[in-house]
Amino acid sequence: MFPFSRHVCSRRLTETGCARCGASGLVEGTALRVRGGWRRVEQIDRHDPLHVFPKGRMKPDELSRERIWLDPVDCPSVVRPLEVPPHALGNREAFLLQQNVRVLMHDPELRQHLGTGHVTIRAGDLAGFRGIALTDPPRGAHLFRPVFCSEQFVLAAGGAWLLCPPLTQTASLLVEDNGLRSVIGGRMIRHLDAEEADAFLAAQESRDHEAAPVPAHR
């Protein structure tokens, strides 16, 4: 036998395995909108009022932090973050996004089909959309979780709306025959599953292509 051993992250060998590194939350370096401007999530505490959807400010009830990707060797794809380039989700700056975070998107044409133009998509379903792609995790990054008494969207990275779930799901979540819905900030939100997200994103990319400028012929 060859005298080689395969290095595996020590956390992967524990009972929780990779679950903690793939948890929902905001990766350090992500800017959040606060009173007076933008601040990195690692510079925020629970006394800072965050900008929440659709318009307003709210202080989180809790703001937890945890180190993840302690030894990011051979990380499975399900716990790798997504790198979001500028303008892909309304954001002005690039940022890292956990796959289990849900992202708010808006299309007024959906109202006649879904009863609302606001939908959320699990970030993992965004891979390949507008240049969003899986990337290698940074070693020993902190993951932050702003927690409110009910689910809220916070404004991040210069324009993306990211869902922060409560510790326990509230009664605002409605399970109906035509999908999962929430009422957040007085707005009805439809949460798309993977198949619905694929159809929605394909339609958005088709519009992007149609709206792209055509180079002038010499």
Tab-separated table of N, CA and C in Angstrom, residues 8-143:
chain	number	residue	atom	x	y	z
A	8	VAL	N	-8.802	14.962	5.664
A	8	VAL	CA	-10.223	15.289	5.713
A	8	VAL	C	-10.441	16.275	6.841
A	9	CYS	N	-11.264	17.275	6.617
A	9	CYS	CA	-11.568	18.274	7.641
A	9	CYS	C	-12.059	17.580	8.915
A	10	SER	N	-11.535	18.016	10.059
A	10	SER	CA	-11.900	17.387	11.330
A	10	SER	C	-13.378	17.561	11.638
A	11	ARG	N	-13.973	18.668	11.223
A	11	ARG	CA	-15.399	18.886	11.483
A	11	ARG	C	-16.248	17.886	10.703
A	12	ARG	N	-15.768	17.513	9.539
A	12	ARG	CA	-16.521	16.565	8.717
A	12	ARG	C	-16.643	15.211	9.412
A	13	LEU	N	-15.728	14.923	10.313
A	13	LEU	CA	-15.724	13.640	11.013
A	13	LEU	C	-16.573	13.668	12.284
A	14	THR	N	-17.121	14.832	12.645
A	14	THR	CA	-17.938	14.928	13.857
A	14	THR	C	-19.378	14.541	13.555
A	15	GLU	N	-20.193	14.509	14.605
A	15	GLU	CA	-21.596	14.104	14.439
A	15	GLU	C	-22.368	15.071	13.556
A	16	THR	N	-22.080	16.382	13.683
A	16	THR	CA	-22.799	17.365	12.858
A	16	THR	C	-22.269	17.398	11.432
A	17	GLY	N	-21.055	16.900	11.240
A	17	GLY	CA	-20.504	16.858	9.896
A	17	GLY	C	-20.393	18.236	9.280
A	18	CYS	N	-20.748	18.337	8.016
A	18	CYS	CA	-20.624	19.592	7.272
A	18	CYS	C	-21.820	20.519	7.463
A	19	ALA	N	-22.822	20.089	8.227
A	19	ALA	CA	-24.059	20.854	8.307
A	19	ALA	C	-23.822	22.287	8.786
A	20	ARG	N	-22.936	22.475	9.754
A	20	ARG	CA	-22.711	23.814	10.307
A	20	ARG	C	-22.108	24.742	9.263
A	21	CYS	N	-21.227	24.232	8.425
A	21	CYS	CA	-20.586	25.080	7.415
A	21	CYS	C	-21.544	25.437	6.283
A	22	GLY	N	-22.610	24.676	6.120
A	22	GLY	CA	-23.587	24.978	5.083
A	22	GLY	C	-24.814	25.689	5.611
A	23	ALA	N	-24.764	26.144	6.867
A	23	ALA	CA	-25.935	26.756	7.490
A	23	ALA	C	-26.291	28.087	6.838
A	24	SER	N	-27.546	28.476	7.020
A	24	SER	CA	-28.010	29.760	6.511
A	24	SER	C	-27.443	30.881	7.363
A	25	GLY	N	-27.039	31.956	6.741
A	25	GLY	CA	-26.492	33.102	7.445
A	25	GLY	C	-25.743	33.992	6.477
A	26	LEU	N	-25.135	35.044	7.004
A	26	LEU	CA	-24.421	36.025	6.197
A	26	LEU	C	-22.930	35.873	6.438
A	27	VAL	N	-22.188	35.685	5.369
A	27	VAL	CA	-20.745	35.500	5.464
A	27	VAL	C	-20.083	36.844	5.757
A	28	GLU	N	-19.063	36.811	6.615
A	28	GLU	CA	-18.363	38.049	6.942
A	28	GLU	C	-17.899	38.760	5.665
A	29	GLY	N	-17.903	40.079	5.713
A	29	GLY	CA	-17.578	40.880	4.538
A	29	GLY	C	-18.811	41.379	3.817
A	30	THR	N	-19.974	40.757	4.094
A	30	THR	CA	-21.223	41.198	3.466
A	30	THR	C	-21.663	42.514	4.102
A	31	ALA	N	-21.904	43.515	3.277
A	31	ALA	CA	-22.334	44.823	3.782
A	31	ALA	C	-23.843	44.847	3.969
A	32	LEU	N	-24.292	45.405	5.092
A	32	LEU	CA	-25.717	45.577	5.372
A	32	LEU	C	-26.028	47.063	5.476
A	33	ARG	N	-27.262	47.418	5.109
A	33	ARG	CA	-27.679	48.810	5.176
A	33	ARG	C	-28.126	49.142	6.601
A	34	VAL	N	-27.505	50.144	7.179
A	34	VAL	CA	-27.870	50.627	8.500
A	34	VAL	C	-28.141	52.127	8.390
A	35	ARG	N	-28.580	52.716	9.478
A	35	ARG	CA	-28.821	54.151	9.470
A	35	ARG	C	-27.526	54.897	9.098
A	36	GLY	N	-27.619	55.688	8.064
A	36	GLY	CA	-26.465	56.486	7.655
A	36	GLY	C	-25.588	55.854	6.593
A	37	GLY	N	-25.870	54.631	6.193
A	37	GLY	CA	-25.055	54.041	5.141
A	37	GLY	C	-24.926	52.535	5.242
A	38	TRP	N	-23.756	52.033	4.871
A	38	TRP	CA	-23.500	50.599	4.798
A	38	TRP	C	-22.379	50.230	5.758
A	39	ARG	N	-22.494	49.020	6.325
A	39	ARG	CA	-21.482	48.549	7.259
A	39	ARG	C	-21.357	47.036	7.115
A	40	ARG	N	-20.134	46.535	7.192
A	40	ARG	CA	-19.907	45.089	7.120
A	40	ARG	C	-20.590	44.407	8.294
A	41	VAL	N	-21.115	43.217	8.037
A	41	VAL	CA	-21.894	42.526	9.053
A	41	VAL	C	-21.076	42.270	10.316
A	42	GLU	N	-19.769	42.076	10.183
A	42	GLU	CA	-18.946	41.833	11.363
A	42	GLU	C	-18.772	43.096	12.217
A	43	GLN	N	-19.157	44.255	11.687
A	43	GLN	CA	-19.068	45.513	12.428
A	43	GLN	C	-20.403	45.922	13.047
A	44	ILE	N	-21.390	45.048	12.936
A	44	ILE	CA	-22.746	45.355	13.403
A	44	ILE	C	-23.007	44.625	14.713
A	45	ASP	N	-23.759	45.257	15.605
A	45	ASP	CA	-24.216	44.545	16.791
A	45	ASP	C	-25.743	44.602	16.851
A	46	ARG	N	-26.329	43.955	17.839
A	46	ARG	CA	-27.784	43.815	17.878
A	46	ARG	C	-28.505	45.114	18.191
A	47	HIS	N	-27.780	46.182	18.468
A	47	HIS	CA	-28.417	47.474	18.724
A	47	HIS	C	-28.501	48.335	17.465
A	48	ASP	N	-27.945	47.837	16.360
A	48	ASP	CA	-28.001	48.577	15.096
A	48	ASP	C	-29.307	48.287	14.369
A	49	PRO	N	-30.091	49.313	14.033
A	49	PRO	CA	-31.297	49.072	13.239
A	49	PRO	C	-30.926	48.788	11.785
A	50	LEU	N	-31.343	47.633	11.298
A	50	LEU	CA	-31.053	47.230	9.926
A	50	LEU	C	-32.203	47.616	9.015
A	51	HIS	N	-31.879	47.874	7.762
A	51	HIS	CA	-32.889	48.211	6.774
A	51	HIS	C	-33.617	46.926	6.380
A	52	VAL	N	-34.943	46.890	6.542
A	52	VAL	CA	-35.719	45.687	6.252
A	52	VAL	C	-36.783	45.983	5.206
A	53	PHE	N	-37.233	44.935	4.544
A	53	PHE	CA	-38.230	45.016	3.476
A	53	PHE	C	-39.634	45.195	4.064
A	54	PRO	N	-40.512	45.968	3.397
A	54	PRO	CA	-40.258	46.723	2.176
A	54	PRO	C	-39.596	48.068	2.421
A	55	LYS	N	-39.853	48.683	3.553
A	55	LYS	CA	-39.119	49.899	3.905
A	55	LYS	C	-39.281	50.106	5.402
A	56	GLY	N	-38.175	50.287	6.060
A	56	GLY	CA	-38.196	50.453	7.500
A	56	GLY	C	-36.891	49.998	8.099
A	57	ARG	N	-36.780	50.137	9.403
A	57	ARG	CA	-35.585	49.703	10.127
A	57	ARG	C	-36.017	48.883	11.335
A	58	MET	N	-35.197	47.920	11.666
A	58	MET	CA	-35.522	47.052	12.788
A	58	MET	C	-34.233	46.515	13.397
A	59	LYS	N	-34.173	46.520	14.716
A	59	LYS	CA	-33.035	45.940	15.410
A	59	LYS	C	-33.239	44.436	15.549
A	60	PRO	N	-32.220	43.652	15.284
A	60	PRO	CA	-32.376	42.210	15.478
A	60	PRO	C	-32.497	41.866	16.955
A	61	ASP	N	-33.288	40.843	17.249
A	61	ASP	CA	-33.397	40.363	18.625
A	61	ASP	C	-32.128	39.641	19.055
A	62	GLU	N	-31.491	39.010	18.080
A	62	GLU	CA	-30.232	38.325	18.344
A	62	GLU	C	-29.327	38.500	17.132
A	63	LEU	N	-28.038	38.424	17.376
A	63	LEU	CA	-27.056	38.435	16.288
A	63	LEU	C	-25.949	37.465	16.675
A	64	SER	N	-26.063	36.257	16.159
A	64	SER	CA	-25.086	35.227	16.516
A	64	SER	C	-23.959	35.196	15.495
A	65	ARG	N	-22.834	34.668	15.917
A	65	ARG	CA	-21.700	34.508	15.011
A	65	ARG	C	-21.034	33.172	15.299
A	66	GLU	N	-20.524	32.565	14.259
A	66	GLU	CA	-19.885	31.257	14.393
A	66	GLU	C	-18.823	31.118	13.316
A	67	ARG	N	-17.712	30.517	13.670
A	67	ARG	CA	-16.665	30.276	12.675
A	67	ARG	C	-16.998	29.003	11.900
A	68	ILE	N	-16.898	29.103	10.604
A	68	ILE	CA	-17.158	27.955	9.739
A	68	ILE	C	-15.966	27.778	8.796
A	69	TRP	N	-15.992	26.677	8.045
A	69	TRP	CA	-14.904	26.362	7.119
A	69	TRP	C	-13.555	26.435	7.843
A	70	LEU	N	-13.493	25.763	9.008
A	70	LEU	CA	-12.271	25.798	9.808
A	70	LEU	C	-11.087	25.202	9.060
A	71	ASP	N	-11.362	24.171	8.289
A	71	ASP	CA	-10.305	23.496	7.544
A	71	ASP	C	-10.905	23.074	6.201
A	72	PRO	N	-11.106	24.032	5.304
A	72	PRO	CA	-11.869	23.749	4.075
A	72	PRO	C	-11.085	22.907	3.070
A	73	VAL	N	-10.952	21.644	3.430
A	73	VAL	CA	-10.290	20.695	2.558
A	73	VAL	C	-11.334	19.695	2.060
A	74	ASP	N	-11.401	19.524	0.764
A	74	ASP	CA	-12.323	18.539	0.201
A	74	ASP	C	-13.771	18.837	0.597
A	75	CYS	N	-14.141	20.124	0.650
A	75	CYS	CA	-15.518	20.483	1.009
A	75	CYS	C	-16.482	20.012	-0.076
A	76	PRO	N	-17.566	19.334	0.302
A	76	PRO	CA	-18.555	18.942	-0.703
A	76	PRO	C	-19.234	20.182	-1.278
A	77	SER	N	-19.738	20.058	-2.480
A	77	SER	CA	-20.310	21.219	-3.170
A	77	SER	C	-21.472	21.835	-2.408
A	78	VAL	N	-22.202	21.036	-1.613
A	78	VAL	CA	-23.390	21.558	-0.926
A	78	VAL	C	-23.061	22.553	0.168
A	79	VAL	N	-21.801	22.619	0.618
A	79	VAL	CA	-21.452	23.590	1.662
A	79	VAL	C	-20.512	24.669	1.141
A	80	ARG	N	-20.244	24.678	-0.138
A	80	ARG	CA	-19.423	25.745	-0.706
A	80	ARG	C	-20.295	26.973	-0.945
A	81	PRO	N	-19.762	28.171	-0.736
A	81	PRO	CA	-20.563	29.376	-0.954
A	81	PRO	C	-20.651	29.725	-2.430
A	82	LEU	N	-21.572	30.595	-2.727
A	82	LEU	CA	-21.712	31.146	-4.072
A	82	LEU	C	-21.032	32.504	-4.124
A	83	GLU	N	-20.327	32.763	-5.197
A	83	GLU	CA	-19.775	34.097	-5.421
A	83	GLU	C	-20.734	34.847	-6.343
A	84	VAL	N	-21.259	35.955	-5.845
A	84	VAL	CA	-22.246	36.729	-6.592
A	84	VAL	C	-21.559	37.967	-7.161
A	85	PRO	N	-21.463	38.082	-8.491
A	85	PRO	CA	-20.803	39.256	-9.068
A	85	PRO	C	-21.694	40.495	-8.946
A	86	PRO	N	-21.116	41.678	-9.099
A	86	PRO	CA	-21.913	42.904	-9.011
A	86	PRO	C	-23.086	42.892	-9.998
A	87	HIS	N	-24.232	43.382	-9.521
A	87	HIS	CA	-25.454	43.591	-10.317
A	87	HIS	C	-26.239	42.318	-10.643
A	88	ALA	N	-25.752	41.152	-10.216
A	88	ALA	CA	-26.479	39.923	-10.542
A	88	ALA	C	-27.829	39.872	-9.844
A	89	LEU	N	-27.913	40.391	-8.612
A	89	LEU	CA	-29.147	40.334	-7.817
A	89	LEU	C	-29.558	41.728	-7.341
A	90	GLY	N	-29.175	42.738	-8.100
A	90	GLY	CA	-29.434	44.107	-7.678
A	90	GLY	C	-28.342	44.655	-6.784
A	91	ASN	N	-27.347	43.841	-6.478
A	91	ASN	CA	-26.233	44.235	-5.612
A	91	ASN	C	-25.218	45.074	-6.386
A	92	ARG	N	-24.627	46.033	-5.710
A	92	ARG	CA	-23.615	46.865	-6.340
A	92	ARG	C	-22.213	46.292	-6.171
A	93	GLU	N	-22.023	45.416	-5.195
A	93	GLU	CA	-20.704	44.839	-4.972
A	93	GLU	C	-20.795	43.330	-4.883
A	94	ALA	N	-19.689	42.675	-5.200
A	94	ALA	CA	-19.646	41.218	-5.124
A	94	ALA	C	-19.697	40.778	-3.659
A	95	PHE	N	-20.279	39.602	-3.424
A	95	PHE	CA	-20.315	39.057	-2.064
A	95	PHE	C	-20.482	37.553	-2.111
A	96	LEU	N	-20.216	36.906	-0.978
A	96	LEU	CA	-20.393	35.463	-0.853
A	96	LEU	C	-21.762	35.181	-0.253
A	97	LEU	N	-22.405	34.152	-0.767
A	97	LEU	CA	-23.773	33.848	-0.372
A	97	LEU	C	-23.892	32.366	-0.045
A	98	GLN	N	-24.401	32.070	1.153
A	98	GLN	CA	-24.639	30.683	1.536
A	98	GLN	C	-25.792	30.104	0.700
A	99	GLN	N	-25.679	28.828	0.352
A	99	GLN	CA	-26.657	28.214	-0.546
A	99	GLN	C	-28.060	28.131	0.056
A	100	ASN	N	-28.171	28.070	1.389
A	100	ASN	CA	-29.488	27.904	2.000
A	100	ASN	C	-30.195	29.220	2.302
A	101	VAL	N	-29.560	30.344	1.974
A	101	VAL	CA	-30.230	31.640	2.136
A	101	VAL	C	-31.222	31.826	0.992
A	102	ARG	N	-32.382	32.385	1.316
A	102	ARG	CA	-33.350	32.683	0.265
A	102	ARG	C	-33.250	34.152	-0.119
A	103	VAL	N	-33.314	34.404	-1.437
A	103	VAL	CA	-33.124	35.729	-2.014
A	103	VAL	C	-34.438	36.221	-2.585
A	104	LEU	N	-34.787	37.459	-2.284
A	104	LEU	CA	-36.022	38.051	-2.796
A	104	LEU	C	-35.796	38.600	-4.197
A	105	MET	N	-36.723	38.274	-5.109
A	105	MET	CA	-36.689	38.821	-6.463
A	105	MET	C	-38.095	39.300	-6.811
A	106	HIS	N	-38.168	40.189	-7.786
A	106	HIS	CA	-39.453	40.806	-8.108
A	106	HIS	C	-39.670	40.823	-9.613
A	107	ASP	N	-40.854	40.449	-10.019
A	107	ASP	CA	-41.266	40.518	-11.418
A	107	ASP	C	-42.762	40.817	-11.430
A	108	PRO	N	-43.157	42.049	-11.789
A	108	PRO	CA	-44.579	42.414	-11.738
A	108	PRO	C	-45.459	41.561	-12.637
A	109	GLU	N	-44.897	40.941	-13.664
A	109	GLU	CA	-45.693	40.114	-14.566
A	109	GLU	C	-46.168	38.819	-13.910
A	110	LEU	N	-45.563	38.462	-12.781
A	110	LEU	CA	-45.976	37.237	-12.096
A	110	LEU	C	-47.290	37.394	-11.352
A	111	ARG	N	-47.686	38.626	-11.114
A	111	ARG	CA	-48.864	38.857	-10.276
A	111	ARG	C	-50.099	38.145	-10.818
A	112	GLN	N	-50.277	38.154	-12.128
A	112	GLN	CA	-51.470	37.527	-12.699
A	112	GLN	C	-51.436	36.006	-12.592
A	113	HIS	N	-50.230	35.448	-12.411
A	113	HIS	CA	-50.109	33.995	-12.310
A	113	HIS	C	-50.023	33.508	-10.863
A	114	LEU	N	-49.326	34.269	-10.031
A	114	LEU	CA	-49.075	33.825	-8.657
A	114	LEU	C	-49.807	34.652	-7.614
A	115	GLY	N	-50.405	35.754	-8.040
A	115	GLY	CA	-51.073	36.628	-7.078
A	115	GLY	C	-50.124	37.585	-6.394
A	116	THR	N	-48.836	37.524	-6.754
A	116	THR	CA	-47.826	38.421	-6.214
A	116	THR	C	-46.662	38.497	-7.183
A	117	GLY	N	-45.988	39.617	-7.175
A	117	GLY	CA	-44.805	39.766	-8.017
A	117	GLY	C	-43.518	39.515	-7.264
A	118	HIS	N	-43.608	39.239	-5.953
A	118	HIS	CA	-42.444	39.005	-5.120
A	118	HIS	C	-42.259	37.510	-4.865
A	119	VAL	N	-41.072	37.023	-5.178
A	119	VAL	CA	-40.773	35.604	-4.973
A	119	VAL	C	-39.405	35.476	-4.319
A	120	THR	N	-39.192	34.354	-3.644
A	120	THR	CA	-37.858	34.047	-3.150
A	120	THR	C	-37.344	32.791	-3.834
A	121	ILE	N	-36.027	32.751	-3.958
A	121	ILE	CA	-35.345	31.612	-4.561
A	121	ILE	C	-34.216	31.195	-3.624
A	122	ARG	N	-34.107	29.913	-3.382
A	122	ARG	CA	-32.977	29.416	-2.598
A	122	ARG	C	-31.703	29.723	-3.364
A	123	ALA	N	-30.707	30.280	-2.664
A	123	ALA	CA	-29.495	30.733	-3.340
A	123	ALA	C	-28.810	29.622	-4.122
A	124	GLY	N	-28.863	28.399	-3.608
A	124	GLY	CA	-28.240	27.293	-4.318
A	124	GLY	C	-28.809	27.084	-5.711
A	125	ASP	N	-30.063	27.494	-5.925
A	125	ASP	CA	-30.692	27.350	-7.241
A	125	ASP	C	-30.271	28.459	-8.198
A	126	LEU	N	-29.492	29.435	-7.708
A	126	LEU	CA	-29.050	30.547	-8.543
A	126	LEU	C	-27.735	30.268	-9.261
A	127	ALA	N	-27.083	29.154	-8.957
A	127	ALA	CA	-25.800	28.842	-9.585
A	127	ALA	C	-25.954	28.823	-11.102
A	128	GLY	N	-25.114	29.582	-11.787
A	128	GLY	CA	-25.177	29.669	-13.241
A	128	GLY	C	-25.979	30.850	-13.748
A	129	PHE	N	-26.696	31.533	-12.857
A	129	PHE	CA	-27.521	32.679	-13.251
A	129	PHE	C	-26.694	33.960	-13.169
A	130	ARG	N	-26.583	34.689	-14.260
A	130	ARG	CA	-25.883	35.969	-14.316
A	130	ARG	C	-24.480	35.908	-13.708
A	131	GLY	N	-23.797	34.811	-13.961
A	131	GLY	CA	-22.414	34.679	-13.516
A	131	GLY	C	-22.244	34.220	-12.081
A	132	ILE	N	-23.335	33.895	-11.381
A	132	ILE	CA	-23.242	33.388	-10.004
A	132	ILE	C	-22.687	31.968	-10.046
A	133	ALA	N	-21.684	31.695	-9.237
A	133	ALA	CA	-21.039	30.384	-9.301
A	133	ALA	C	-20.515	29.956	-7.937
A	134	LEU	N	-20.426	28.645	-7.736
A	134	LEU	CA	-19.809	28.113	-6.525
A	134	LEU	C	-18.333	28.484	-6.497
A	135	THR	N	-17.823	28.724	-5.300
A	135	THR	CA	-16.420	29.081	-5.162
A	135	THR	C	-15.833	28.388	-3.940
A	136	ASP	N	-14.532	28.397	-3.836
A	136	ASP	CA	-13.882	27.790	-2.676
A	136	ASP	C	-14.132	28.649	-1.439
A	137	PRO	N	-14.444	28.040	-0.310
A	137	PRO	CA	-14.712	28.820	0.904
A	137	PRO	C	-13.436	29.400	1.493
A	138	PRO	N	-13.521	30.589	2.069
A	138	PRO	CA	-12.368	31.148	2.770
A	138	PRO	C	-12.158	30.441	4.101
A	139	ARG	N	-10.940	30.216	4.459
A	139	ARG	CA	-10.646	29.474	5.685
A	139	ARG	C	-11.031	30.282	6.927
A	140	GLY	N	-11.780	29.650	7.825
A	140	GLY	CA	-12.090	30.248	9.115
A	140	GLY	C	-12.917	31.515	9.055
A	141	ALA	N	-13.832	31.611	8.110
A	141	ALA	CA	-14.695	32.793	8.034
A	141	ALA	C	-15.766	32.731	9.120
A	142	HIS	N	-16.293	33.870	9.474
A	142	HIS	CA	-17.401	33.923	10.424
A	142	HIS	C	-18.729	33.990	9.678
A	143	LEU	N	-19.709	33.297	10.218
A	143	LEU	CA	-21.067	33.330	9.696
A	143	LEU	C	-21.947	34.045	10.718
